PDB file of C-alpha atoms in Angstrom:
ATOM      1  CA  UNK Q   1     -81.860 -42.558  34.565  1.00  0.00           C
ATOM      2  CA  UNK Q   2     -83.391 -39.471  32.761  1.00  0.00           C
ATOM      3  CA  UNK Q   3     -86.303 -39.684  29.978  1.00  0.00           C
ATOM      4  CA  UNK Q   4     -88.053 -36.700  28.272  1.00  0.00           C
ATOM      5  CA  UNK Q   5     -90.749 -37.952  26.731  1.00  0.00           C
ATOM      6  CA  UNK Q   6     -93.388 -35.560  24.049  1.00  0.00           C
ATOM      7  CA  UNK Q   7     -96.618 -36.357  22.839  1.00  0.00           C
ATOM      8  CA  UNK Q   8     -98.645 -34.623  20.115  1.00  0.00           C
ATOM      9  CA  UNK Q   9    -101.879 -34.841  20.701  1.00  0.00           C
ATOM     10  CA  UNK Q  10    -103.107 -33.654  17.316  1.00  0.00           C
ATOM     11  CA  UNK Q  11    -101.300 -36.970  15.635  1.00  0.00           C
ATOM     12  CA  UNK Q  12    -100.587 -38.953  18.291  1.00  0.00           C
ATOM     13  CA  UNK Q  13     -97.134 -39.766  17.696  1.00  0.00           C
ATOM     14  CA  UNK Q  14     -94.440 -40.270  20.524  1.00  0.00           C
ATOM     15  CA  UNK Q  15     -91.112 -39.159  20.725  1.00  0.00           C
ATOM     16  CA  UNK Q  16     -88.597 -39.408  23.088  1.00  0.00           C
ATOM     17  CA  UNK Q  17     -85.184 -39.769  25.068  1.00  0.00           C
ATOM     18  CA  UNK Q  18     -83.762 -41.610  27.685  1.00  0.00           C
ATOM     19  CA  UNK Q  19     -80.379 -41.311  29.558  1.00  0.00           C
ATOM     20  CA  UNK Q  20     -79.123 -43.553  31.681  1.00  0.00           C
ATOM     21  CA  UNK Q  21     -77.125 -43.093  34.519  1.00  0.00           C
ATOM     22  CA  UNK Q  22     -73.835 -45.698  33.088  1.00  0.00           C
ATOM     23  CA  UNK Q  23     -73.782 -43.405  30.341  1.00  0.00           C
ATOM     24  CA  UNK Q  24     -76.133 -44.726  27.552  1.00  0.00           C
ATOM     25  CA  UNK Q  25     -78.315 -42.749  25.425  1.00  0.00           C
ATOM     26  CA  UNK Q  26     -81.262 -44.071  23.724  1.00  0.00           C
ATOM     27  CA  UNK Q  27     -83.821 -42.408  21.210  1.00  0.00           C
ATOM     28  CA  UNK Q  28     -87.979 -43.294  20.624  1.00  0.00           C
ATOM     29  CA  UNK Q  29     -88.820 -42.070  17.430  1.00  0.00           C
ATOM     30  CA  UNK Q  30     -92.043 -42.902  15.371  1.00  0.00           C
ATOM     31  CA  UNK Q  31     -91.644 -43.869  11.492  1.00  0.00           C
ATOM     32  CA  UNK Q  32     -94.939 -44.251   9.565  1.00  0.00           C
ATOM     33  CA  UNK Q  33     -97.049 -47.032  11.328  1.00  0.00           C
ATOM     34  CA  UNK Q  34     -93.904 -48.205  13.830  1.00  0.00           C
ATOM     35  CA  UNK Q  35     -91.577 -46.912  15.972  1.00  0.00           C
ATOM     36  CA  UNK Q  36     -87.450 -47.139  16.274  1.00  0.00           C
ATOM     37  CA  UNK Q  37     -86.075 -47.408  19.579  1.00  0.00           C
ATOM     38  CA  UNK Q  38     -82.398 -46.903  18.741  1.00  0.00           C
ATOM     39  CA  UNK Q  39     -79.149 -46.281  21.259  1.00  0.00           C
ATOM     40  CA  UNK Q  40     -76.254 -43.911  19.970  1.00  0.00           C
ATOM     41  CA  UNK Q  41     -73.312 -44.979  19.923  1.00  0.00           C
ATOM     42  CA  UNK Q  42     -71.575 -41.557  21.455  1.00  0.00           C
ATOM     43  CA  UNK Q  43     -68.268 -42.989  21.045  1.00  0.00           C
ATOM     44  CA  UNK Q  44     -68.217 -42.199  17.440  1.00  0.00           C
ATOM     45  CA  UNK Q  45     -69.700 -39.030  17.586  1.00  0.00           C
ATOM     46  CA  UNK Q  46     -66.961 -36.746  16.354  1.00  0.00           C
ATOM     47  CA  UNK Q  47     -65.560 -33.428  17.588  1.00  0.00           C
ATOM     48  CA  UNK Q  48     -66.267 -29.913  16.004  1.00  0.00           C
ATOM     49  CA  UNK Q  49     -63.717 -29.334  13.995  1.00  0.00           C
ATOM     50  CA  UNK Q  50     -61.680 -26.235  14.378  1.00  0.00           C
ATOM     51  CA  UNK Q  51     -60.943 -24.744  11.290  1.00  0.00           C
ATOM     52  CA  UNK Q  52     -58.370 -21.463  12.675  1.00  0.00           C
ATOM     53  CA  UNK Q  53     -58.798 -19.361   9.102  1.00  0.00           C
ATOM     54  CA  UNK Q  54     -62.429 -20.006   9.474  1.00  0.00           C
ATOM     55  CA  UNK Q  55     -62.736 -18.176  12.957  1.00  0.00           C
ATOM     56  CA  UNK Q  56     -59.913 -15.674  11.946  1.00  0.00           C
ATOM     57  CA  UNK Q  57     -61.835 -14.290   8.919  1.00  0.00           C
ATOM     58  CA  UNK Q  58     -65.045 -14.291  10.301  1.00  0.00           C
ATOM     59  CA  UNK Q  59     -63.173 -11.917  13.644  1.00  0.00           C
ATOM     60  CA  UNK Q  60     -61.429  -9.935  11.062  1.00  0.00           C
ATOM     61  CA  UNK Q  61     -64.759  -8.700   9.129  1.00  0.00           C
ATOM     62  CA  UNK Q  62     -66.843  -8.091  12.218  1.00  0.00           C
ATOM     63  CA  UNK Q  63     -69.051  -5.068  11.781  1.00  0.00           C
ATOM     64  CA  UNK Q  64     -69.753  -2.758  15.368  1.00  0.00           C
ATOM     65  CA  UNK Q  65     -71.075  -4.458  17.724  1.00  0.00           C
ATOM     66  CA  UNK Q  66     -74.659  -3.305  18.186  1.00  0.00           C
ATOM     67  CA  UNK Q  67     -75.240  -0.792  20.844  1.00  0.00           C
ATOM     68  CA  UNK Q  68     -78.679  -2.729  22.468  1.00  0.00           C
ATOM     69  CA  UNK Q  69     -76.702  -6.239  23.066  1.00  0.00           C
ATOM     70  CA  UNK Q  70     -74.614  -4.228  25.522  1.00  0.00           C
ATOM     71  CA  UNK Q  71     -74.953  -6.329  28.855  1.00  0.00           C
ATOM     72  CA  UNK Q  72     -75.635  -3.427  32.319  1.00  0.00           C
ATOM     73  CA  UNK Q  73     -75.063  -4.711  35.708  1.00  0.00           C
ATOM     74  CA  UNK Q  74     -77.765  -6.596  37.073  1.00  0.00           C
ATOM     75  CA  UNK Q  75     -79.466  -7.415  33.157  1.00  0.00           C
ATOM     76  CA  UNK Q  76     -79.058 -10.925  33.540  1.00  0.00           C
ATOM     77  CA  UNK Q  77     -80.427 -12.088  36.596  1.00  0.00           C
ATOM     78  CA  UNK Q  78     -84.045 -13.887  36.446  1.00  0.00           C
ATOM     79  CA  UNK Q  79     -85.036 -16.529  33.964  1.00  0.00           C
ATOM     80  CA  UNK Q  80     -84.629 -15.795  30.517  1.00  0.00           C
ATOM     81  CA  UNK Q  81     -86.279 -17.305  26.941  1.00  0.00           C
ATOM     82  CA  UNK Q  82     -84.905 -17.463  23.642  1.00  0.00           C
ATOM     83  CA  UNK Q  83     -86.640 -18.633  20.386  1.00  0.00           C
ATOM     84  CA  UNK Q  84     -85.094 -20.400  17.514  1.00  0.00           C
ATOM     85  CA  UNK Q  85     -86.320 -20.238  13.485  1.00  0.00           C
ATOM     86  CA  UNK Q  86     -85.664 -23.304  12.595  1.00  0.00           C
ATOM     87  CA  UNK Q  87     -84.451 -24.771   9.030  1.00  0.00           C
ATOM     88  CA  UNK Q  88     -83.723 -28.629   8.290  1.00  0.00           C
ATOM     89  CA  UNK Q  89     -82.344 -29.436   5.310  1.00  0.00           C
ATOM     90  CA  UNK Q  90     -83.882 -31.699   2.448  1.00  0.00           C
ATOM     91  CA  UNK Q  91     -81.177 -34.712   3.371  1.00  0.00           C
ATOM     92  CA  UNK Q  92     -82.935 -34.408   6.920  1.00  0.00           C
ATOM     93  CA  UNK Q  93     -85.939 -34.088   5.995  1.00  0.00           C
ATOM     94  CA  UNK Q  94     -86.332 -36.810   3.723  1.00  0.00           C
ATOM     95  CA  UNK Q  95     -84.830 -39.274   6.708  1.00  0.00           C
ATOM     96  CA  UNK Q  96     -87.522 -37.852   9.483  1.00  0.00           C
ATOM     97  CA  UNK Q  97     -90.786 -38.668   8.912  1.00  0.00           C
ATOM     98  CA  UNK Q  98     -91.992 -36.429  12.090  1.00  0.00           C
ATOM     99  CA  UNK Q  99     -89.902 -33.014  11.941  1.00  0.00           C
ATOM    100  CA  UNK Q 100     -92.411 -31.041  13.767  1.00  0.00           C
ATOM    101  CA  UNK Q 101     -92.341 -33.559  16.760  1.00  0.00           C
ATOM    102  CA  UNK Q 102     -88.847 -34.087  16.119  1.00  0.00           C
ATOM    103  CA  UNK Q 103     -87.889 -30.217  16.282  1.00  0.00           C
ATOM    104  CA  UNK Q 104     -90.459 -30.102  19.486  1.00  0.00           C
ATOM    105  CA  UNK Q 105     -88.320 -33.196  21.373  1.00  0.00           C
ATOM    106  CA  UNK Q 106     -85.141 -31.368  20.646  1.00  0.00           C
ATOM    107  CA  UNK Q 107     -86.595 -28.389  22.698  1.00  0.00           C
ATOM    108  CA  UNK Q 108     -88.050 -30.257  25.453  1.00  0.00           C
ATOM    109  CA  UNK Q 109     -85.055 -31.955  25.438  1.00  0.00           C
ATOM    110  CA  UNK Q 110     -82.630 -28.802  25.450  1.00  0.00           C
ATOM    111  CA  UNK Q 111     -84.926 -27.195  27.966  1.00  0.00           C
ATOM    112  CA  UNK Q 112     -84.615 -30.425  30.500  1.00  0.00           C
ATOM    113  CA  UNK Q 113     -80.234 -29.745  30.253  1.00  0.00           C
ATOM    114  CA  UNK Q 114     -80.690 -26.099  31.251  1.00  0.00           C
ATOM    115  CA  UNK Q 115     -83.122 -26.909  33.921  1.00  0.00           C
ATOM    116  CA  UNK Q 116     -80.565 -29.976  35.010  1.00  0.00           C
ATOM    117  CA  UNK Q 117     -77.609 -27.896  34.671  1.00  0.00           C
ATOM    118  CA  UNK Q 118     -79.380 -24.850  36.643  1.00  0.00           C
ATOM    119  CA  UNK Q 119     -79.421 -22.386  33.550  1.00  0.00           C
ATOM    120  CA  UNK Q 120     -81.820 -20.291  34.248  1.00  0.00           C
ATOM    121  CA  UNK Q 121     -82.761 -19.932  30.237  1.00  0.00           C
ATOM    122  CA  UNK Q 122     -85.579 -21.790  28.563  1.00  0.00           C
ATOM    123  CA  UNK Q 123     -85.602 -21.806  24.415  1.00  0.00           C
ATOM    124  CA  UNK Q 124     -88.463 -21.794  22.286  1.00  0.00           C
ATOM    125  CA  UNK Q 125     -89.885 -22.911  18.647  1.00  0.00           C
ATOM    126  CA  UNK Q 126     -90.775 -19.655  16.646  1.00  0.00           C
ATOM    127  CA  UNK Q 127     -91.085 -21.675  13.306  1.00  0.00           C
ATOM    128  CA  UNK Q 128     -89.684 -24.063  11.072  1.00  0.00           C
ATOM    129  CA  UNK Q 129     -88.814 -24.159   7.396  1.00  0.00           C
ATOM    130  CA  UNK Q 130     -87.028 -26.459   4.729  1.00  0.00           C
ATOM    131  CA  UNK Q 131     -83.384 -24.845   3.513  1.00  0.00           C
ATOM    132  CA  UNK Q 132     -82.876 -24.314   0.291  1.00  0.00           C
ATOM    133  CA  UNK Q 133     -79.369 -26.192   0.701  1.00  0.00           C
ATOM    134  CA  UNK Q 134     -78.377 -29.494   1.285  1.00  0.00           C
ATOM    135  CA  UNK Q 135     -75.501 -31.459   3.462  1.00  0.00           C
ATOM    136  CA  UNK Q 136     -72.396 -30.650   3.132  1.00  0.00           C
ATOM    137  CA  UNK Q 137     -69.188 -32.922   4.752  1.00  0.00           C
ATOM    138  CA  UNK Q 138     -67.771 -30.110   5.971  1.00  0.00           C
ATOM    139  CA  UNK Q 139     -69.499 -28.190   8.823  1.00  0.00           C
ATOM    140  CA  UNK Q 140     -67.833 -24.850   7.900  1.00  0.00           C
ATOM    141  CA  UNK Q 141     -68.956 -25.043   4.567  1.00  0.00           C
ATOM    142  CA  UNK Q 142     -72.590 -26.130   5.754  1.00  0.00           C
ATOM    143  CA  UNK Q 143     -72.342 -22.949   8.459  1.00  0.00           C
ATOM    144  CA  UNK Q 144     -71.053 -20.881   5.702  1.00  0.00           C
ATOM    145  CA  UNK Q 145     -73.987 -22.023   3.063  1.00  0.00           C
ATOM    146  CA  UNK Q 146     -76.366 -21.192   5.606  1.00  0.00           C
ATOM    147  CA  UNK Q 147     -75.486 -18.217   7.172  1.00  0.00           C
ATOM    148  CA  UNK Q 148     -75.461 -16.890   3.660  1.00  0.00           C
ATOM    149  CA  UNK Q 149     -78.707 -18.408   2.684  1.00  0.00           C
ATOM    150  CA  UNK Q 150     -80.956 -15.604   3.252  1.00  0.00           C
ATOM    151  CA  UNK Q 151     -79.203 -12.975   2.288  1.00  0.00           C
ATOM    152  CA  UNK Q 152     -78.937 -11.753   5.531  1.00  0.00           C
ATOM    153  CA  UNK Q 153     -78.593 -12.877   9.528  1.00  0.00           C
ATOM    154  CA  UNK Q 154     -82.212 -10.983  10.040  1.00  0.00           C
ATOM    155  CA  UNK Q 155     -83.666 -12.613   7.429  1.00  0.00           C
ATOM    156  CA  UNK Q 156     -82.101 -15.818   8.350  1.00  0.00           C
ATOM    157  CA  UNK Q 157     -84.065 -15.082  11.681  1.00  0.00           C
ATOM    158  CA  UNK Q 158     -87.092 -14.396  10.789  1.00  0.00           C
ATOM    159  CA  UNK Q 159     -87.333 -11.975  13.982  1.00  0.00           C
ATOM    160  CA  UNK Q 160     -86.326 -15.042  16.173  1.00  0.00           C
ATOM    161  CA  UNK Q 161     -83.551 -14.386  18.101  1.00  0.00           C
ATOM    162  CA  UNK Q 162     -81.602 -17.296  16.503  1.00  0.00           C
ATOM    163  CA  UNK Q 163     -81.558 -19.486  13.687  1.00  0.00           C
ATOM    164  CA  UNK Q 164     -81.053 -22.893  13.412  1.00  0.00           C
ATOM    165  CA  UNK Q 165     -80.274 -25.596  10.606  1.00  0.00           C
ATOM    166  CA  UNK Q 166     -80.794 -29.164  11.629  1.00  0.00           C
ATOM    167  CA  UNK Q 167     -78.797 -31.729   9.037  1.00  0.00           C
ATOM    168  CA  UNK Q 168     -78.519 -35.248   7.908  1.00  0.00           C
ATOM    169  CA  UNK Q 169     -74.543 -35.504   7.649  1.00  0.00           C
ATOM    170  CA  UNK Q 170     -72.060 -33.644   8.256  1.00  0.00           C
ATOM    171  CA  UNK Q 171     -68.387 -34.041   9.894  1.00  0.00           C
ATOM    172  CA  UNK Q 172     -68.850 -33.348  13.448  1.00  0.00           C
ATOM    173  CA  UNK Q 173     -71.674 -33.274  15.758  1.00  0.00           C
ATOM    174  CA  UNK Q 174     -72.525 -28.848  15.672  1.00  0.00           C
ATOM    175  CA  UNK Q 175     -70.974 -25.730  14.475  1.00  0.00           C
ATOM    176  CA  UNK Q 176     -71.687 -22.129  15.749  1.00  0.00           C
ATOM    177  CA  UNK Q 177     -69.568 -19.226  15.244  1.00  0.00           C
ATOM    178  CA  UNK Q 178     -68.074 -17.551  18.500  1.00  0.00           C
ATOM    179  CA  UNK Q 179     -68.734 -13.762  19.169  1.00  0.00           C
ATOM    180  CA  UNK Q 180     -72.359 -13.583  17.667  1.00  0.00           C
ATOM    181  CA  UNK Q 181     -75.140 -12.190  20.119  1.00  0.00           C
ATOM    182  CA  UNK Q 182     -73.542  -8.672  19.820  1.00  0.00           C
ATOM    183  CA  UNK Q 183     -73.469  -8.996  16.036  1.00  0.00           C
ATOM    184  CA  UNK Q 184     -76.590 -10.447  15.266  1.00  0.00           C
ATOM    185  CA  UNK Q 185     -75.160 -13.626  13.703  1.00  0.00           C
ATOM    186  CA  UNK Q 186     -77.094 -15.916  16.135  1.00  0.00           C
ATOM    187  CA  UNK Q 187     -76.853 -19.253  13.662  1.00  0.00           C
ATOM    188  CA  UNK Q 188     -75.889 -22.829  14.272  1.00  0.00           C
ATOM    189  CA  UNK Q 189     -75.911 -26.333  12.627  1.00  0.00           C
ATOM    190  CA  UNK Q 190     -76.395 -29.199  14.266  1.00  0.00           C
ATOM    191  CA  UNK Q 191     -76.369 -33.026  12.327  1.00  0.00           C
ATOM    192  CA  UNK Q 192     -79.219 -34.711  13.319  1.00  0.00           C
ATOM    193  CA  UNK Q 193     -77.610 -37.910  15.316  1.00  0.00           C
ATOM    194  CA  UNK Q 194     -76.364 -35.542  17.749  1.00  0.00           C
ATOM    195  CA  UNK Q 195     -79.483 -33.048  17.852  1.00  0.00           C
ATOM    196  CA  UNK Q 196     -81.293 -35.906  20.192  1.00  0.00           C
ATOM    197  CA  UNK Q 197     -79.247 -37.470  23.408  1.00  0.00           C
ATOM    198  CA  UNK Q 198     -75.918 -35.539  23.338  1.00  0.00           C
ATOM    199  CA  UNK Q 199     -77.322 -31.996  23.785  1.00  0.00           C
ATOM    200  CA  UNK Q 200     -75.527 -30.387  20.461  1.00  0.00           C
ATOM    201  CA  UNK Q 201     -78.214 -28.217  19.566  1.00  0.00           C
ATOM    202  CA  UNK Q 202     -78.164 -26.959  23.180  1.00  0.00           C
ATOM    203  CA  UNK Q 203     -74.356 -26.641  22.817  1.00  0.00           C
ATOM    204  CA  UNK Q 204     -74.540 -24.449  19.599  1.00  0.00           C
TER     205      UNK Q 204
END
């Protein structure tokens, strides 16, 4: 059995995770004056879907790629960090009382996978911001909306090196795009059932 477990010492909430070792996942998660202990049921938790024109266009209208994400023998050896901006929308927010300890669990929960999985790459928090878009049911139309919420993938980023949009509902558990350190478009979606005890947001 695995549990990752945060505190906040500022409000003193509680949040956590717990994986057992027959396969059941189990969430800790403070609303108001209570808490919910809930288990997922991962059985329903859908597939991405693949949408073929989706990944075909975005291929098609790649710019360059930019010359300073070129990999050079021996650049990726050591641990490495990466921080995510992340963005929730208004549907999430108004169902999680706790974002900022929920956003923090996800990490400490993302960085316990790598570490379990020997990946020598920790993430980090840079900040976190409500969307100005809602759920959508389809996760290519939710990637779309946000990757084009900004304006722009650097503005999207906010100097992070990635961007993130946590969501209520959508179909599927995540959605990234393939292709997108060399082209800047870093960005993922992840629904929020599946950002705690399956590792989606890790995934994107």
């Amino acid at each position: 059995d695995e549990a990752v477990i945060s505190y906040n010492e500022v409000t003193g909430n509680i949040i956590g995770t717990l994986k057992t070792v027959d396969g059941h996942s189990f969430a800790l998660e403070s609303c108001f004056d209570h808490f919910i202990f809930e288990e997922f049921d991962l059985t329903s938790f859908e597939e991405e879907e693949i949408s073929a024109e989706f990944e075909e266009d975005y291929v098609i209208n790649l710019p360059p790629p930019r010359p300073e994400t070129r990999v050079t023998s021996g650049s990726n050896e050591g641990q490495r960090t990466y921080s995510v901006m992340f963005y929730f929308t208004p549907d999430f927010a108004a169902a999680t009382p706790n974002l900022e300890d929920f956003i923090d669990q996800v990490i400490a929960e993302t960085n316990q996978g790598y570490a379990n999985s020997e990946i020598p790459v920790t993430v980090t928090k840079f900040c976190m911001e409500e969307a100005t878009i809602h759920d959508t049911e389809s996760s290519a139309d939710l990637l779309n909306n946000f990757m084009e919420m900004k304006g722009s993938y650097e503005e999207l980023r906010n100097t992070a090196d990635t961007a993130a949009l946590l969501a209520l509902e959508f179909s599927g558990c995540g959605r990234a795009t393939s292709f997108s350190y060399a082209y800047g478009n870093t960005v993922s979606v992840t629904r929020k059932s599946c950002a705690l005890g399956y590792y989606s947001f890790g995934h994107e």
